[in-house]
Amino acid sequence: MLALDYGSARCGCAISDPTETIVRPLEALEPPDAKAVADLVEREGVEEVVVGLPRTLAGEEGAQAELSRAFAAKLTELLGVPVTTHDERLTTRMAERSLRQGARGQPDSIAAAHLLESYLAARRGANG
């Protein structure tokens, strides 16, 4: 599974192992490009893509959420795997904390890793 923290300047990327137990950040894509994501999906054998959906703490969506939804729609047209969105509230703050605690990687990709962990946990909770 691949998670994307989409932004206008770059797209943070993180991937899970096949058992969906371990999540690791990948190199961010600069600039964000759907074709580059498609190449990554093919190269890594990704079976599902999760795009972060930025919301306010109150749960509202703004302009950046529209851009993320549009990017997810473009990926849906381009990829042969399911593409979904997932609430990415607080993932940037979590990434900043992880970096302060010694995590290595690009902040956007660490945020994508937190997004993927959150998505996987929510999915496990819904299935079990």
Coordinates of C-alpha atoms in Angstrom, one line a residue:
M1 CA 0.0 0.0 0.0
L2 CA 1.2 3.5 -0.9
A3 CA 0.3 6.7 0.9
L4 CA 0.7 10.2 -0.5
D5 CA 0.9 13.5 1.3
Y6 CA 0.0 15.6 -1.7
G7 CA 1.2 19.2 -1.8
S8 CA 1.7 21.8 -4.6
A9 CA 5.5 21.7 -4.2
R10 CA 6.1 18.0 -3.5
C11 CA 4.3 14.8 -2.7
G12 CA 5.5 12.8 0.4
C13 CA 5.4 9.1 -0.1
A14 CA 5.3 6.1 2.2
I15 CA 4.8 2.4 1.6
S16 CA 3.8 -0.6 3.7
D17 CA 5.2 -4.1 3.5
P18 CA 2.9 -6.8 2.0
T19 CA 1.6 -7.7 5.5
E20 CA 0.7 -4.1 6.1
T21 CA 2.6 -4.2 9.4
I22 CA 5.7 -2.0 8.6
V23 CA 5.5 1.4 7.1
R24 CA 8.5 3.3 5.7
P25 CA 8.9 6.7 4.1
L26 CA 10.1 6.9 0.6
E27 CA 11.7 9.8 -1.4
A28 CA 9.2 12.6 -1.9
L29 CA 8.3 13.5 -5.5
E30 CA 9.2 17.0 -6.5
P31 CA 7.2 18.3 -8.1
P32 CA 4.2 16.0 -7.5
D33 CA 3.3 14.2 -10.7
A34 CA 0.7 11.5 -11.4
K35 CA 3.0 9.8 -13.9
A36 CA 5.8 9.5 -11.3
V37 CA 3.3 8.0 -8.9
A38 CA 2.2 5.5 -11.6
D39 CA 5.9 4.6 -12.1
L40 CA 6.3 4.1 -8.3
V41 CA 3.1 2.0 -8.1
E42 CA 4.4 -0.3 -10.9
R43 CA 8.0 -0.5 -9.5
E44 CA 6.9 -1.3 -6.0
G45 CA 4.0 -3.6 -6.8
V46 CA 1.5 -1.4 -5.0
E47 CA -2.0 -2.7 -4.7
E48 CA -3.8 0.4 -3.3
V49 CA -3.0 4.1 -3.0
V50 CA -4.2 6.4 -0.2
V51 CA -4.1 10.1 -0.7
G52 CA -4.1 12.3 2.3
L53 CA -7.1 14.6 2.6
P54 CA -6.3 17.8 4.6
R55 CA -9.1 19.0 6.9
T56 CA -9.3 21.5 9.6
L57 CA -9.5 20.4 13.2
A58 CA -13.3 21.0 12.9
G59 CA -13.3 18.5 10.0
E60 CA -14.0 21.0 7.2
E61 CA -12.4 20.9 3.8
G62 CA -10.7 23.8 2.1
A63 CA -8.9 24.6 -1.1
Q64 CA -6.0 22.1 -0.5
A65 CA -8.5 19.3 0.1
E66 CA -10.0 20.1 -3.4
L67 CA -6.5 19.8 -4.9
S68 CA -5.9 16.5 -3.1
R69 CA -9.3 15.1 -4.3
A70 CA -8.4 16.2 -7.9
F71 CA -5.0 14.5 -7.7
A72 CA -6.7 11.3 -6.4
A73 CA -9.2 11.5 -9.3
K74 CA -6.3 11.8 -11.8
L75 CA -4.6 8.8 -10.2
T76 CA -7.8 6.8 -10.4
E77 CA -7.9 7.4 -14.1
L78 CA -4.2 6.5 -14.6
L79 CA -3.7 3.6 -12.2
G80 CA -5.1 0.1 -12.3
V81 CA -5.3 -0.1 -8.5
P82 CA -7.9 1.4 -6.0
V83 CA -7.2 5.0 -5.0
T84 CA -8.9 6.4 -1.8
T85 CA -8.5 9.4 0.4
H86 CA -8.0 9.5 4.1
D87 CA -8.1 12.3 6.7
E88 CA -4.6 13.5 7.3
R89 CA -5.3 15.9 10.2
L90 CA -2.3 16.2 12.5
T91 CA 0.1 14.1 10.3
T92 CA 2.4 17.1 9.7
R93 CA 2.6 17.8 13.5
M94 CA 3.2 14.1 14.1
A95 CA 6.0 14.2 11.4
E96 CA 7.6 17.2 13.1
R97 CA 7.6 15.4 16.4
S98 CA 9.1 12.3 14.9
L99 CA 11.9 14.4 13.3
R100 CA 12.6 16.0 16.7
Q101 CA 12.8 12.5 18.2
G102 CA 15.4 11.4 15.7
A103 CA 13.4 10.0 12.7
R104 CA 15.2 10.2 9.4
G105 CA 13.6 11.2 6.2
Q106 CA 11.8 14.1 4.5
P107 CA 9.1 15.7 6.5
D108 CA 6.4 15.2 3.8
S109 CA 7.2 11.5 3.5
I110 CA 7.2 11.0 7.3
A111 CA 3.8 12.7 7.3
A112 CA 2.8 10.2 4.6
A113 CA 4.0 7.4 6.8
H114 CA 1.8 8.6 9.7
L115 CA -1.1 8.9 7.2
L116 CA -0.6 5.3 6.1
E117 CA -0.3 4.1 9.7
S118 CA -3.6 5.9 10.5
Y119 CA -5.3 4.4 7.5
L120 CA -4.2 0.9 8.2
A121 CA -5.2 1.2 11.9
A122 CA -8.7 2.5 10.9
R123 CA -9.1 -0.3 8.4
R124 CA -8.1 -3.0 10.9
G125 CA -10.6 -1.5 13.3
A126 CA -13.4 -1.6 10.8
N127 CA -12.5 -5.2 9.9
G128 CA -11.9 -6.6 13.2

